[in-house]
Amino acid sequence: METNFLAEIHPKVVHFPVALLTTYSILEIIGIIFNKEFITKSAMLVLCLGVVTALIAVLTGNQAATNFIHWTDGSTALLNDHQTSATYLLWASAIVCGFRIFAAIKKKFVGWIKYVFVVFAIVILFIVYKTGSYGGDLVKKYGIGTDFYQNEVE
């Protein structure tokens, strides 16, 4: 019962890391370009929240994949791409978050270091896009997570 709950909430919680990590990237880039400290500090907070929600999304997604029983060769390959991309996103955002907190605490978020975070933000944004694209294709092309399969099992 508990594992079904985790699997069922994946489609609901997955939108939080997508929104938060996308917002982080936009805020970080804008804050650095326009040299607005409030915006870059807000970006750091949003990044931290994005990492937490990404962890929840990965855990619930792994459970959803385990619970699903109608895998085909095509859907399995797409799932592997989705899981790999989601794992990269989680690790990349967690590492960037750690560096970002360190830079803020040590007062090292200055000069060229800030522009390194622009690159990090763009990379995170790209991985968010790829992960979401793979996940969306799992739903659109194979119906994974839809009522079709849930009603068939009952």
Coordinates of C-alpha atoms in Angstrom, one line a residue:
M1 CA 0.0 0.0 0.0
E2 CA 2.8 2.4 1.0
T3 CA 4.7 1.7 -2.2
N4 CA 1.6 2.3 -4.3
F5 CA 1.2 5.7 -2.7
L6 CA 4.7 6.6 -3.6
A7 CA 4.2 5.5 -7.2
E8 CA 0.9 7.3 -7.5
I9 CA 2.3 10.7 -6.3
H10 CA 5.1 10.7 -8.8
P11 CA 3.1 12.5 -11.5
K12 CA 2.1 15.1 -8.9
V13 CA 5.5 15.8 -7.3
V14 CA 7.5 15.7 -10.5
H15 CA 6.2 19.2 -11.5
F16 CA 7.9 20.8 -8.4
P17 CA 11.5 20.1 -9.4
V18 CA 10.8 21.0 -13.0
A19 CA 9.3 24.4 -11.9
L20 CA 11.8 25.1 -9.2
L21 CA 15.0 24.2 -11.1
T22 CA 13.8 26.1 -14.1
T23 CA 13.0 29.1 -11.9
Y24 CA 16.4 28.7 -10.3
S25 CA 18.1 28.9 -13.7
I26 CA 16.2 31.9 -14.8
L27 CA 16.7 33.8 -11.5
E28 CA 20.4 32.9 -11.3
I29 CA 21.0 34.2 -14.9
I30 CA 19.0 37.4 -14.4
G31 CA 20.5 38.1 -11.0
I32 CA 24.1 37.7 -12.3
I33 CA 23.5 39.7 -15.5
F34 CA 21.8 42.6 -13.7
N35 CA 24.0 42.3 -10.6
K36 CA 21.0 42.0 -8.2
E37 CA 22.0 40.3 -5.0
F38 CA 18.5 39.7 -3.8
I39 CA 17.7 37.8 -7.0
T40 CA 20.8 35.6 -6.8
K41 CA 20.0 34.9 -3.1
S42 CA 16.5 34.0 -4.0
A43 CA 17.9 31.7 -6.8
M44 CA 20.0 29.9 -4.2
L45 CA 16.9 29.3 -2.0
V46 CA 14.9 28.1 -5.0
L47 CA 17.8 25.8 -6.0
C48 CA 17.8 24.2 -2.5
L49 CA 14.1 23.6 -2.7
G50 CA 14.5 22.2 -6.2
V51 CA 17.1 19.6 -5.0
V52 CA 14.8 18.4 -2.2
T53 CA 11.9 18.0 -4.6
A54 CA 14.1 16.4 -7.2
L55 CA 15.1 13.8 -4.6
I56 CA 11.4 13.1 -3.9
A57 CA 10.6 12.9 -7.6
V58 CA 13.4 10.4 -8.2
L59 CA 12.4 8.2 -5.3
T60 CA 8.7 8.2 -6.3
G61 CA 9.6 7.7 -9.9
N62 CA 11.7 4.7 -9.1
Q63 CA 8.8 3.2 -7.2
A64 CA 6.4 3.9 -10.1
A65 CA 8.7 2.2 -12.5
T66 CA 9.0 -0.9 -10.2
N67 CA 5.2 -1.1 -9.8
F68 CA 4.4 -0.9 -13.6
I69 CA 4.2 -4.3 -15.2
H70 CA 3.4 -3.6 -18.9
W71 CA 6.9 -2.7 -20.1
T72 CA 7.8 -3.1 -23.7
D73 CA 11.3 -2.9 -25.3
G74 CA 10.5 0.7 -26.5
S75 CA 9.1 1.9 -23.2
T76 CA 11.9 0.3 -21.2
A77 CA 14.6 2.0 -23.4
L78 CA 12.8 5.4 -22.9
L79 CA 12.4 4.7 -19.2
N80 CA 16.2 4.1 -18.9
D81 CA 16.8 7.4 -20.7
H82 CA 14.4 9.2 -18.3
Q83 CA 15.9 7.6 -15.2
T84 CA 19.4 8.4 -16.3
S85 CA 18.6 12.0 -17.0
A86 CA 16.7 12.4 -13.8
T87 CA 19.6 10.9 -11.8
Y88 CA 22.0 13.3 -13.6
L89 CA 19.6 16.2 -12.8
L90 CA 19.5 15.3 -9.1
W91 CA 23.3 14.9 -8.8
A92 CA 24.1 18.0 -10.9
S93 CA 21.6 20.2 -9.0
A94 CA 22.8 18.9 -5.6
I95 CA 26.4 19.5 -6.4
V96 CA 25.7 23.0 -7.8
C97 CA 23.6 23.7 -4.7
G98 CA 26.5 22.6 -2.5
F99 CA 29.0 24.8 -4.4
R100 CA 26.5 27.7 -4.4
I101 CA 26.0 27.5 -0.6
F102 CA 29.8 27.3 -0.1
A103 CA 30.4 30.3 -2.3
A104 CA 27.8 32.3 -0.5
I105 CA 29.1 31.4 3.0
K106 CA 32.7 32.0 2.1
K107 CA 31.8 35.3 0.2
K108 CA 33.3 33.9 -3.0
F109 CA 30.2 34.5 -5.2
V110 CA 32.0 37.3 -7.0
G111 CA 33.9 37.9 -10.3
W112 CA 34.2 35.1 -12.8
I113 CA 32.9 32.6 -10.3
K114 CA 29.4 34.1 -10.7
Y115 CA 29.6 33.4 -14.5
V116 CA 30.5 29.8 -13.8
F117 CA 27.1 29.5 -12.1
V118 CA 25.4 30.9 -15.3
V119 CA 26.9 27.9 -17.1
F120 CA 25.7 25.6 -14.3
A121 CA 22.2 27.1 -14.6
I122 CA 22.1 26.5 -18.3
V123 CA 23.2 22.9 -17.9
I124 CA 20.6 22.3 -15.2
L125 CA 17.9 23.9 -17.5
F126 CA 18.9 21.6 -20.3
I127 CA 18.8 18.5 -18.1
V128 CA 15.4 19.5 -16.8
Y129 CA 14.2 19.8 -20.4
K130 CA 15.6 16.4 -21.4
T131 CA 14.2 14.6 -18.3
G132 CA 10.8 16.2 -18.7
S133 CA 10.8 15.3 -22.4
Y134 CA 11.5 11.7 -21.7
G135 CA 8.9 11.5 -19.0
G136 CA 6.3 13.2 -21.2
D137 CA 7.1 10.7 -24.0
L138 CA 6.5 7.8 -21.5
V139 CA 3.0 9.1 -20.9
K140 CA 2.2 10.2 -24.5
K141 CA 3.7 7.4 -26.4
Y142 CA 3.2 4.5 -24.0
G143 CA 0.4 5.6 -21.7
I144 CA 2.5 4.9 -18.6
G145 CA 1.0 6.4 -15.5
T146 CA -2.5 6.8 -17.1
D147 CA -5.8 5.4 -16.0
F148 CA -5.7 2.9 -19.0
Y149 CA -3.3 0.6 -17.2
Q150 CA -4.6 1.2 -13.7
N151 CA -8.1 0.2 -14.7
E152 CA -6.9 -2.8 -16.6
V153 CA -5.1 -4.2 -13.5
E154 CA -8.2 -3.8 -11.2

